[in-house]
GROMACS .gro file of C-alpha atoms in nm:
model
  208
    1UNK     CA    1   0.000   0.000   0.000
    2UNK     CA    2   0.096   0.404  -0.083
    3UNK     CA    3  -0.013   0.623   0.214
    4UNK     CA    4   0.003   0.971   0.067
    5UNK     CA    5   0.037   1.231   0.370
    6UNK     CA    6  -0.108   1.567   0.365
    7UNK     CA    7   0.133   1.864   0.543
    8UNK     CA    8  -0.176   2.126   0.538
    9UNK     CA    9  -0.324   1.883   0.783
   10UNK     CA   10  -0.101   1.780   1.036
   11UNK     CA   11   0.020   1.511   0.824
   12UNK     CA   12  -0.301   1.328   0.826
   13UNK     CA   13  -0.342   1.058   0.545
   14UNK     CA   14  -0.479   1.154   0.270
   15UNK     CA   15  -0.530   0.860   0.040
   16UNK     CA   16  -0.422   0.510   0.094
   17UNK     CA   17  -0.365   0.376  -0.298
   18UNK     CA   18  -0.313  -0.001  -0.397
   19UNK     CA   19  -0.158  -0.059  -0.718
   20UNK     CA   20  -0.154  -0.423  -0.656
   21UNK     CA   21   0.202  -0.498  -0.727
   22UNK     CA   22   0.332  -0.844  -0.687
   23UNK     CA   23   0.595  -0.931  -0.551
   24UNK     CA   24   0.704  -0.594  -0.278
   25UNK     CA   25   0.689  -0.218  -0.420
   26UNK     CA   26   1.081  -0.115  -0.444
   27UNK     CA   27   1.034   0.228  -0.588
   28UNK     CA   28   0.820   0.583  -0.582
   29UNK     CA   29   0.833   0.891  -0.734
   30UNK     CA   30   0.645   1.213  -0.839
   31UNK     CA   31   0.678   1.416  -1.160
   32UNK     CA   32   0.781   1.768  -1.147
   33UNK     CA   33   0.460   1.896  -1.088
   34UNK     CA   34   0.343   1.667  -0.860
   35UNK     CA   35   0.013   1.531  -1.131
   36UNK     CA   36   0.201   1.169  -1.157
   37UNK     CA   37   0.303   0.896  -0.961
   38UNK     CA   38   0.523   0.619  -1.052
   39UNK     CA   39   0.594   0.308  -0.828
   40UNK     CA   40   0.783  -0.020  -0.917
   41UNK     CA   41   0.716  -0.370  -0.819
   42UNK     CA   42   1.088  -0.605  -0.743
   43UNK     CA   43   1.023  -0.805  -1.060
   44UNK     CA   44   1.027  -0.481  -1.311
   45UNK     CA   45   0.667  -0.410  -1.354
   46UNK     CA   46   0.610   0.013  -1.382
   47UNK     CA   47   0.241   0.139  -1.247
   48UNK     CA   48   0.164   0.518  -1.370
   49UNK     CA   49  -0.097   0.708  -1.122
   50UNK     CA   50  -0.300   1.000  -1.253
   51UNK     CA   51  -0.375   1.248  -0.988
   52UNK     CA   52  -0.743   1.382  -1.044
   53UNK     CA   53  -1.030   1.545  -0.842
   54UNK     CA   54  -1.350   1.500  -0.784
   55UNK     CA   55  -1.684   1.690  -0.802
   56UNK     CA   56  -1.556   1.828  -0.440
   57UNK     CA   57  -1.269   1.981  -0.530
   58UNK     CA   58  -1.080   1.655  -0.346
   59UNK     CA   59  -0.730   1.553  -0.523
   60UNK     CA   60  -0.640   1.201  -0.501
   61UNK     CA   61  -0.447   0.937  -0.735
   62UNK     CA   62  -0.596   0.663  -0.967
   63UNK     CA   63  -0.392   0.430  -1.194
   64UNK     CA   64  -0.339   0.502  -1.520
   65UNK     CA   65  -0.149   0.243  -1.648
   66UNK     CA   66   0.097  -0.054  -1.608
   67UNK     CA   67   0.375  -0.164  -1.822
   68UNK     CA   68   0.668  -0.374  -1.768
   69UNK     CA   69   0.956  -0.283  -1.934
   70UNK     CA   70   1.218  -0.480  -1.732
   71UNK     CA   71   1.303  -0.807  -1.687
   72UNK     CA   72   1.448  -0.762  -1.354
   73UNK     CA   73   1.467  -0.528  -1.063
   74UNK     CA   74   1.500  -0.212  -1.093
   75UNK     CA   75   1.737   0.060  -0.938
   76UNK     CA   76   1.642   0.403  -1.055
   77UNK     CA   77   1.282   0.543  -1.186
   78UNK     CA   78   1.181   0.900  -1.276
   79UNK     CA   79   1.081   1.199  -1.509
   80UNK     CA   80   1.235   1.425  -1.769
   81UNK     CA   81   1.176   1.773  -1.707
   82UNK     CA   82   0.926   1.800  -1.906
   83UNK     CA   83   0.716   1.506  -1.742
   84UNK     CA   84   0.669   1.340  -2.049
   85UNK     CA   85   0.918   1.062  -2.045
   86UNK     CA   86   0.985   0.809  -1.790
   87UNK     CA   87   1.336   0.679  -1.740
   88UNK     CA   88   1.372   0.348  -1.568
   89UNK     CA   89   1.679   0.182  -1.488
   90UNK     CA   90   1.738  -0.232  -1.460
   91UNK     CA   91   1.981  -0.364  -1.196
   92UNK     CA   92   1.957  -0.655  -1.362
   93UNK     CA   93   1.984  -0.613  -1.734
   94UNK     CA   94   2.131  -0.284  -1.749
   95UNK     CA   95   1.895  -0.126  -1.936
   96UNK     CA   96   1.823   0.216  -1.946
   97UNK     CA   97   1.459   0.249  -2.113
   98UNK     CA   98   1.302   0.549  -2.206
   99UNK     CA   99   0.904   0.529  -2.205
  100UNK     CA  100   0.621   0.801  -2.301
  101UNK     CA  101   0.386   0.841  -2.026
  102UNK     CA  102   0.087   0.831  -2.206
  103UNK     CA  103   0.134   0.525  -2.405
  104UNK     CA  104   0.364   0.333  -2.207
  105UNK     CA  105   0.505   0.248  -2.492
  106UNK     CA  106   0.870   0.192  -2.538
  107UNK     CA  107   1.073   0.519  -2.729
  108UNK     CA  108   1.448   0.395  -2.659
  109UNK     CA  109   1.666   0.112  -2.507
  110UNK     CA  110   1.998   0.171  -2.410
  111UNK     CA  111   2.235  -0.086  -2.261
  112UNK     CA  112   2.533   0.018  -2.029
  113UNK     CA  113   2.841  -0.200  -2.168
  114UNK     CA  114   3.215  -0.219  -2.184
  115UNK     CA  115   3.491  -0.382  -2.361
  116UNK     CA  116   3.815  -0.547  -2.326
  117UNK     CA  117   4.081  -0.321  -2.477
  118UNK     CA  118   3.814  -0.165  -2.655
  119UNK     CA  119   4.023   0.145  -2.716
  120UNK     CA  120   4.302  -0.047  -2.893
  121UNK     CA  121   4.566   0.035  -2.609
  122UNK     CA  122   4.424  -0.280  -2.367
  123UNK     CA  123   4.205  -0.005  -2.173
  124UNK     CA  124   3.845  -0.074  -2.087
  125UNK     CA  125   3.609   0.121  -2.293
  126UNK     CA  126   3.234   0.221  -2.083
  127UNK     CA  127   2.978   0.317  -2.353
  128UNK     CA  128   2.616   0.319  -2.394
  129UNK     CA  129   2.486   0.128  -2.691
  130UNK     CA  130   2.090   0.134  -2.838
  131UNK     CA  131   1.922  -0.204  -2.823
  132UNK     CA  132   1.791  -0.101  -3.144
  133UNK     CA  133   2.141  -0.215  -3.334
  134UNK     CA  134   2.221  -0.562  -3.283
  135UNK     CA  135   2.609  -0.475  -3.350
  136UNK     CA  136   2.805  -0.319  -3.053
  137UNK     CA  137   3.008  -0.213  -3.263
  138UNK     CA  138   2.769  -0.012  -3.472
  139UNK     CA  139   2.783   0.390  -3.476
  140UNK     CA  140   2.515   0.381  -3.215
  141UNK     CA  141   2.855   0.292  -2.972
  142UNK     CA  142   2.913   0.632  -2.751
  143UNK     CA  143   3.164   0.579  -2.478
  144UNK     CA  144   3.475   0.698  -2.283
  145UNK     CA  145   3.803   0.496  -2.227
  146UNK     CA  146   3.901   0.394  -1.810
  147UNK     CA  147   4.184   0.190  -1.672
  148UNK     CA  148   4.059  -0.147  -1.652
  149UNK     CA  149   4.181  -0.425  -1.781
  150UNK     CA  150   4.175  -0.791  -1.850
  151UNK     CA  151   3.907  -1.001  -1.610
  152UNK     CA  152   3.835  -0.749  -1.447
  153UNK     CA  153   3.610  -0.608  -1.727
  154UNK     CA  154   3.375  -0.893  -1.700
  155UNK     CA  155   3.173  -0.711  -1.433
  156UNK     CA  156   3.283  -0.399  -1.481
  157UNK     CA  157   2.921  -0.277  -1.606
  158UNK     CA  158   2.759  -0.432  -1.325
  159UNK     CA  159   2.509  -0.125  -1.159
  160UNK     CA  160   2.548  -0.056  -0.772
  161UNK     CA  161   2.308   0.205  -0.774
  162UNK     CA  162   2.161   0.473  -0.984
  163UNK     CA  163   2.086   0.854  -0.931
  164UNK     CA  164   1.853   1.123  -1.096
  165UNK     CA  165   1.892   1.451  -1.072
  166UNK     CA  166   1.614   1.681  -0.958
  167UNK     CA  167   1.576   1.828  -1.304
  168UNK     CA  168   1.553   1.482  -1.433
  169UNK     CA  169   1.815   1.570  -1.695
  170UNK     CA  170   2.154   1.415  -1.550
  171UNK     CA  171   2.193   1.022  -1.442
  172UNK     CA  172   2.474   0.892  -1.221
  173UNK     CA  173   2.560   0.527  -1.287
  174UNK     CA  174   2.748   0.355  -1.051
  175UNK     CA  175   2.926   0.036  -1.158
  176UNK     CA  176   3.049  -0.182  -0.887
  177UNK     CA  177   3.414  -0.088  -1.040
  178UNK     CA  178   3.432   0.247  -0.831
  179UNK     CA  179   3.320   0.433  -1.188
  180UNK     CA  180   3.038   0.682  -1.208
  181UNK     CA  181   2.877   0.699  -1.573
  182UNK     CA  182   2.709   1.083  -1.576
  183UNK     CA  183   2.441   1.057  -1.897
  184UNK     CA  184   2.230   1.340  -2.042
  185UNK     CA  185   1.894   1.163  -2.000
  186UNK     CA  186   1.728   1.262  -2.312
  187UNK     CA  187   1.930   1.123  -2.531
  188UNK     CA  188   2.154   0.865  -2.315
  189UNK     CA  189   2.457   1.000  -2.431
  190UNK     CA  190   2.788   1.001  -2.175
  191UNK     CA  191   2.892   1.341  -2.072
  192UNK     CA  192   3.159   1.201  -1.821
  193UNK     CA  193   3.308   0.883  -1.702
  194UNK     CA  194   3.443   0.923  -1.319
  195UNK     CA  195   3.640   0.700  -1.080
  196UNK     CA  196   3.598   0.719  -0.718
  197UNK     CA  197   3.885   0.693  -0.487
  198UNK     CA  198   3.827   0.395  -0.330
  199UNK     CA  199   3.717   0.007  -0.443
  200UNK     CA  200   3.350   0.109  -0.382
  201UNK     CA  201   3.108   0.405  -0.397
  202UNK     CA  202   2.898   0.390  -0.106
  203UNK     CA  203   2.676   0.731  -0.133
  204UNK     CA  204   2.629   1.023  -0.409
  205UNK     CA  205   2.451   1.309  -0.461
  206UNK     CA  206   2.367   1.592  -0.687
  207UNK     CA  207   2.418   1.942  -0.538
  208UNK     CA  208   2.087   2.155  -0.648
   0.00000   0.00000   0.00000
């Protein structure tokens, strides 16, 4: 269940909504303006809630729509700024899909990947490829070069965690390899490939 809290009275509830995902709910969010609501269910399943009123004047949320554009959990969900386009983010495939909220249908699929000596000195090479090429090496291929090398670039694209920015236009990847990946979220495309000090990234944050 989704208790939605009301500050104007003394943090009352104000709606208790069921979206009737199976198995746990793993993820919320709100659009920009606060007239959506997006949850996610463990196994990759994506409910969209409308927020409309009644006769009243009374706001509350209603489901829209579902779609499941995962086939595994999911680490990051959210809007572009403009609040039409959801971004979610897969844990487990490492997809990063781009979906109209309208239609629910699919727009884009991007896949976070690397290769061995992929920049032809035996460096690892992080890039983002479209799922709609079935060549990784096609033109679609947009990536930066890092230092790793050898086995260890077998799970070098595996996702820690994932972070939006409040804008909705930045996303922080961060591979279990101490890397961040920054993307520009409307197109997927890598602005900046950063390594953390250490052997893991524990916490990060945009500054507003």
């Amino acid at each position: 269940l989704i208790h939605i809290f009301d500050p104007s009275a003394d943090w009352a509830i104000a709606q208790t909504l069921d979206l009737h995902h199976s198995p746990a709910l793993v993820g919320l969010t709100f659009s920009h303006d606060g007239t959506r609501l997006l949850s996610a269910a463990r196994d990759g399943q994506i409910a969209l809630a409308q927020r409309v009123m009644d006769s009243s004047g009374t706001c509350s949320y209603a489901l829209v729509s579902r779609f499941h554009p995962h086939s595994g959990s999911l680490l990051a969900l959210g809007f572009n700024p403009s609040n039409d386009r959801i971004l979610s983010v897969g844990g487990d495939d490492r997809l990063c899909v781009t979906s109209d909220v309208f239609t629910g249908k699919t727009l884009r699929v991007d896949m976070v990947c690397c290769d061995v000596g992929g920049d032809g000195n035996g460096n690892g090479m992080f890039y983002m490829r479209s799922e709609a090429s079935a060549s990784p090496k096609s033109p679609q291929k947009r990536g930066m070069t890092s230092n790793l090398e050898g086995e260890r670039n077998k799970a070098a694209c595996a996702l820690a965690d994932v972070l939006l920015d409040s804008s909705g236009y930045l996303v922080a990847l961060v591979l279990v390899n101490h890397t961040v990946i920054l993307l520009y979220s409307d197109m997927m495309s890598i602005c900046a490939v950063l390594h953390g000090p250490g052997s893991r990234i524990t916490a990060l944050s945009f500054c507003p």
